[in-house]
């Protein structure tokens, strides 16, 4: 059974593929539910613990499963149907929300922490499986479009689910948020289950081992591959900067530009504006843009806007200016994310994409943990703005590494023709 009814090798938007439309809708439903919980859980932890340290601990707990489970995730996603892994992961996430119905007092805080770990554990399987599945649905020629549209889900989910999560927690309870999030997982799982079965075969353009002999897989084997390792390095460095931002953003708004809580919400929310515009544009035009060029433009432009954001505070504290800058920065963020994801999909065999994305998730979690920990420990002694300059420098290093490392991957594979059909393999 093929995974798409469109003509093999056809370009254009990934939305032209019926199976991808179902996957996209599943992602939109699931991401909206995730943002409900993403907003509600930290607030609940803060309310129950009365401590910012407790909230930071919750963020760090969320990063542990992708690190500890990476070897298992690689094996599972390489050996089982990606569709099946996604459905089981979403079912697990729905079930592990049930204990939140019993959370009422500070003594229930360990239950919240346990739910955070369980959610992140199933999520560690879901993301690599989804990223590995996409090329089997749309073909590598539409990878940029598909990855941008999948990223668009997160931004649309943030706009709808973020505020709704806060409102439900204020006027209802954590139980109401949990029940709605559970329903979103059930609906999304049903949509993913309706996708066509995958053909777990390799294209003839790739070297193969003796029939019946499985190729080595796993995180270490993925990292031993040069193109994959280079992409993981670039993404890990970017994740350190992202971890720094997660902690320092509020301090920047309140301490550096003297904004209030409303300004924090405004500047956090407007980041989705540019991202949504870029996601829509790439969703239509992504097949016509080279993934490497997309990643390089995204990384370098993101660095420039980040430097402008932090250093504009020496000139003005006008919130409208920062709203414009934060809205704009969503564009290169989408470019960089879609470009790096497409490059990794192109650089790996269909049967081993799960391992590659497990390695990517491992590096991302480690990078964010480093950034969050460093910001938490150094913000008070060093100050917010000096650390944000370090954060901007980290993004500059990301761009430099992208220019140095990623073209090697492109040159190394440029002589291989990309597969023309939607079968689960790539030109790597």
Coordinates of C-alpha atoms in Angstrom, one line a residue, residues 105-399:
X105 CA -3.0 20.2 47.8
X106 CA 0.8 20.7 48.2
X107 CA 1.1 17.1 49.4
X108 CA 0.1 16.0 45.8
X109 CA 3.1 17.7 44.3
X110 CA 5.0 14.4 43.7
X111 CA 2.1 13.3 41.6
X112 CA 2.5 16.3 39.4
X113 CA 6.2 15.7 39.0
X114 CA 5.5 12.0 38.2
X115 CA 3.0 13.0 35.5
X116 CA 5.6 15.5 34.0
X117 CA 8.1 12.6 33.7
X118 CA 5.6 10.2 32.2
X119 CA 4.4 12.7 29.7
X120 CA 8.0 13.5 28.6
X121 CA 8.8 9.8 28.4
X122 CA 6.1 9.0 25.9
X123 CA 6.9 12.3 24.1
X124 CA 10.5 11.1 23.7
X125 CA 9.1 8.3 21.5
X126 CA 6.5 10.4 19.7
X127 CA 8.7 13.1 18.2
X128 CA 11.4 10.9 16.5
X129 CA 8.6 8.7 15.1
X130 CA 6.7 11.6 13.7
X131 CA 9.8 13.2 12.1
X132 CA 10.8 9.8 10.6
X133 CA 7.3 9.2 9.3
X134 CA 6.9 12.5 7.4
X135 CA 9.1 11.7 4.4
X136 CA 7.2 8.4 3.9
X137 CA 4.0 10.4 3.5
X138 CA 5.1 13.2 1.3
X139 CA 8.5 12.3 -0.2
X140 CA 11.7 14.2 0.4
X141 CA 10.9 16.8 -2.2
X142 CA 8.1 18.1 0.0
X143 CA 10.1 17.8 3.3
X144 CA 10.6 21.5 3.8
X145 CA 6.9 22.1 3.3
X146 CA 5.8 19.3 5.6
X147 CA 8.2 20.3 8.4
X148 CA 7.2 23.9 8.2
X149 CA 3.5 23.0 8.4
X150 CA 4.1 20.7 11.3
X151 CA 5.9 23.5 13.1
X152 CA 2.9 25.7 12.3
X153 CA 0.8 23.5 14.4
X154 CA 2.8 24.3 17.5
X155 CA 2.4 28.1 17.0
X156 CA -1.4 27.8 16.2
X157 CA -1.7 25.5 19.3
X158 CA 0.2 28.1 21.4
X159 CA -2.2 30.9 20.3
X160 CA -5.3 28.8 21.1
X161 CA -4.2 26.5 23.9
X162 CA -1.9 28.8 25.8
X163 CA -4.5 31.4 26.9
X164 CA -7.2 28.7 27.1
X165 CA -5.1 26.8 29.6
X166 CA -4.6 29.8 31.8
X167 CA -8.4 30.6 31.7
X168 CA -9.4 27.0 32.4
X169 CA -7.1 26.9 35.4
X170 CA -8.4 30.2 36.7
X171 CA -12.1 29.5 36.4
X172 CA -12.1 25.8 36.5
X173 CA -9.4 23.4 37.8
X174 CA -6.4 21.3 36.8
X175 CA -8.9 18.4 36.3
X176 CA -10.7 20.3 33.5
X177 CA -7.4 21.0 31.7
X178 CA -6.3 17.4 32.1
X179 CA -9.6 16.1 30.7
X180 CA -9.5 18.3 27.6
X181 CA -5.8 17.4 27.0
X182 CA -6.8 13.7 27.3
X183 CA -9.5 14.2 24.7
X184 CA -7.1 15.9 22.3
X185 CA -4.7 12.9 22.5
X186 CA -7.6 10.5 21.8
X187 CA -8.7 12.4 18.7
X188 CA -5.2 12.8 17.5
X189 CA -4.4 9.1 18.0
X190 CA -7.5 8.2 16.0
X191 CA -6.4 10.4 13.1
X192 CA -2.9 8.9 13.1
X193 CA -4.3 5.4 13.2
X194 CA -6.2 6.2 10.0
X195 CA -2.9 6.8 8.1
X196 CA -1.8 4.2 5.5
X197 CA 0.6 1.5 6.6
X198 CA 4.2 2.2 5.9
X199 CA 6.4 0.3 3.5
X200 CA 9.5 -0.4 5.6
X201 CA 11.8 -0.9 2.6
X202 CA 15.0 0.8 1.4
X203 CA 15.3 2.5 -2.0
X204 CA 17.8 0.9 -4.4
X205 CA 20.0 4.0 -4.3
X206 CA 21.4 3.1 -0.9
X207 CA 24.0 0.6 0.1
X208 CA 22.5 -2.4 1.8
X209 CA 23.7 -5.3 3.9
X210 CA 23.1 -8.9 3.0
X211 CA 19.4 -9.7 2.8
X212 CA 18.1 -10.6 6.2
X213 CA 21.0 -9.1 8.1
X214 CA 19.8 -6.0 10.0
X215 CA 21.9 -2.9 9.8
X216 CA 23.3 -1.6 13.1
X217 CA 21.1 1.1 14.6
X218 CA 21.0 3.1 17.8
X219 CA 22.0 6.5 19.0
X220 CA 25.8 5.8 18.9
X221 CA 25.6 4.4 15.3
X222 CA 23.6 7.5 14.3
X223 CA 26.2 9.8 15.9
X224 CA 29.0 7.9 14.2
X225 CA 27.6 9.1 10.9
X226 CA 29.2 12.4 10.0
X227 CA 26.2 14.2 8.5
X228 CA 24.0 13.2 11.4
X229 CA 26.6 14.1 14.0
X230 CA 27.1 17.6 12.4
X231 CA 23.4 18.3 12.5
X232 CA 23.1 17.1 16.1
X233 CA 26.0 19.4 17.1
X234 CA 24.4 22.4 15.5
X235 CA 21.1 21.7 17.0
X236 CA 22.6 21.1 20.5
X237 CA 24.4 24.4 20.6
X238 CA 21.2 26.2 19.5
X239 CA 19.4 24.3 22.4
X240 CA 21.8 25.7 24.9
X241 CA 20.8 29.2 23.8
X242 CA 17.2 28.2 24.0
X243 CA 17.6 27.0 27.5
X244 CA 19.2 30.3 28.5
X245 CA 16.3 32.1 26.9
X246 CA 13.6 30.1 28.8
X247 CA 14.9 31.3 32.1
X248 CA 16.1 34.8 31.2
X249 CA 13.2 36.0 29.1
X250 CA 11.0 37.0 32.1
X251 CA 14.0 38.8 33.8
X252 CA 14.7 40.7 30.6
X253 CA 11.1 42.0 30.4
X254 CA 10.7 42.8 34.1
X255 CA 14.2 43.9 35.1
X256 CA 15.9 45.2 31.9
X257 CA 13.1 47.0 30.0
X258 CA 11.0 47.5 33.1
X259 CA 7.9 45.8 31.7
X260 CA 5.0 44.3 33.7
X261 CA 3.3 40.9 33.7
X262 CA 1.1 42.0 30.7
X263 CA 4.2 42.8 28.7
X264 CA 5.6 39.4 29.5
X265 CA 2.5 37.8 28.1
X266 CA 2.5 40.1 25.1
X267 CA 6.1 39.5 24.1
X268 CA 5.8 35.8 24.6
X269 CA 2.7 35.6 22.5
X270 CA 3.8 37.8 19.5
X271 CA 6.6 35.3 18.8
X272 CA 4.0 33.2 17.2
X273 CA 3.1 35.8 14.6
X274 CA 6.2 35.7 12.5
X275 CA 6.4 31.9 12.9
X276 CA 2.9 31.4 11.6
X277 CA 3.5 33.6 8.6
X278 CA 6.8 31.8 7.8
X279 CA 5.1 28.4 8.4
X280 CA 2.3 29.2 5.9
X281 CA 4.8 30.6 3.3
X282 CA 7.1 27.5 3.6
X283 CA 4.0 25.2 3.5
X284 CA 3.3 26.5 0.0
X285 CA 6.8 27.3 -1.3
X286 CA 9.0 24.9 0.8
X287 CA 9.5 22.4 -2.0
X288 CA 11.2 25.0 -4.1
X289 CA 13.8 26.0 -1.5
X290 CA 17.0 24.1 -0.7
X291 CA 17.0 22.8 2.9
X292 CA 20.6 23.7 3.4
X293 CA 20.1 27.3 2.3
X294 CA 17.0 27.5 4.4
X295 CA 18.9 26.4 7.6
X296 CA 21.8 28.8 6.9
X297 CA 19.5 31.8 6.3
X298 CA 17.5 31.0 9.4
X299 CA 20.5 30.5 11.7
X300 CA 22.3 33.7 10.6
X301 CA 19.2 35.9 10.6
X302 CA 18.1 34.6 14.0
X303 CA 21.4 35.6 15.4
X304 CA 21.2 39.1 14.0
X305 CA 17.7 39.7 15.4
X306 CA 18.7 38.2 18.8
X307 CA 21.6 40.7 19.1
X308 CA 19.3 43.5 18.2
X309 CA 16.7 42.5 20.8
X310 CA 19.1 42.5 23.7
X311 CA 21.2 45.5 22.7
X312 CA 18.3 47.8 21.8
X313 CA 17.7 48.0 25.6
X314 CA 20.7 50.4 25.8
X315 CA 18.7 52.8 23.6
X316 CA 15.1 52.4 24.5
X317 CA 12.7 50.4 26.7
X318 CA 9.7 50.9 24.4
X319 CA 7.6 47.7 24.4
X320 CA 6.2 48.2 20.9
X321 CA 9.8 47.9 19.5
X322 CA 10.4 44.7 21.3
X323 CA 7.0 43.4 20.2
X324 CA 8.1 44.0 16.6
X325 CA 11.5 42.3 17.1
X326 CA 10.0 39.2 18.9
X327 CA 7.3 38.9 16.2
X328 CA 10.0 39.1 13.5
X329 CA 12.3 36.5 15.1
X330 CA 9.7 33.8 14.5
X331 CA 10.5 33.8 10.8
X332 CA 14.1 32.7 11.0
X333 CA 13.2 30.3 13.8
X334 CA 10.9 28.4 11.4
X335 CA 13.5 28.5 8.6
X336 CA 16.2 27.1 10.8
X337 CA 14.0 24.4 12.4
X338 CA 12.5 23.3 9.1
X339 CA 15.8 23.3 7.3
X340 CA 17.7 21.3 10.0
X341 CA 14.9 18.7 10.2
X342 CA 14.7 18.3 6.4
X343 CA 18.5 17.9 6.2
X344 CA 18.4 15.2 8.8
X345 CA 15.6 13.4 7.0
X346 CA 17.7 13.6 3.8
X347 CA 20.9 12.5 5.4
X348 CA 19.5 9.2 6.9
X349 CA 18.1 5.9 5.6
X350 CA 14.4 5.4 6.0
X351 CA 14.9 2.5 8.4
X352 CA 17.3 4.5 10.6
X353 CA 15.7 7.8 10.8
X354 CA 14.3 7.0 14.2
X355 CA 17.8 6.6 15.6
X356 CA 18.9 9.9 14.0
X357 CA 16.0 11.8 15.5
X358 CA 16.5 10.1 18.9
X359 CA 20.1 11.4 18.8
X360 CA 18.8 14.9 17.8
X361 CA 16.4 14.8 20.8
X362 CA 19.2 13.7 23.1
X363 CA 21.3 16.6 22.1
X364 CA 18.5 19.0 22.3
X365 CA 17.6 17.9 25.8
X366 CA 21.2 18.1 27.0
X367 CA 21.6 21.5 25.4
X368 CA 18.5 22.9 27.0
X369 CA 19.4 21.5 30.4
X370 CA 22.8 23.1 30.2
X371 CA 21.2 26.5 29.3
X372 CA 18.5 26.3 32.0
X373 CA 21.0 25.3 34.7
X374 CA 23.5 27.9 33.7
X375 CA 20.9 30.7 33.7
X376 CA 19.5 29.6 37.0
X377 CA 22.9 29.6 38.7
X378 CA 24.4 32.6 37.0
X379 CA 21.5 35.1 36.6
X380 CA 21.9 36.6 40.1
X381 CA 25.7 36.9 40.3
X382 CA 26.3 38.0 36.7
X383 CA 23.1 39.8 35.8
X384 CA 20.5 39.3 33.1
X385 CA 21.9 41.3 30.3
X386 CA 25.4 39.9 30.4
X387 CA 24.0 36.4 30.2
X388 CA 21.7 37.4 27.3
X389 CA 24.8 38.6 25.5
X390 CA 26.2 35.1 26.1
X391 CA 23.0 33.7 24.8
X392 CA 23.3 35.8 21.6
X393 CA 26.9 34.6 21.2
X394 CA 25.7 31.0 21.5
X395 CA 23.4 31.6 18.6
X396 CA 26.2 33.2 16.7
X397 CA 28.3 30.0 17.3
X398 CA 25.3 28.0 16.0
X399 CA 25.3 30.0 12.8

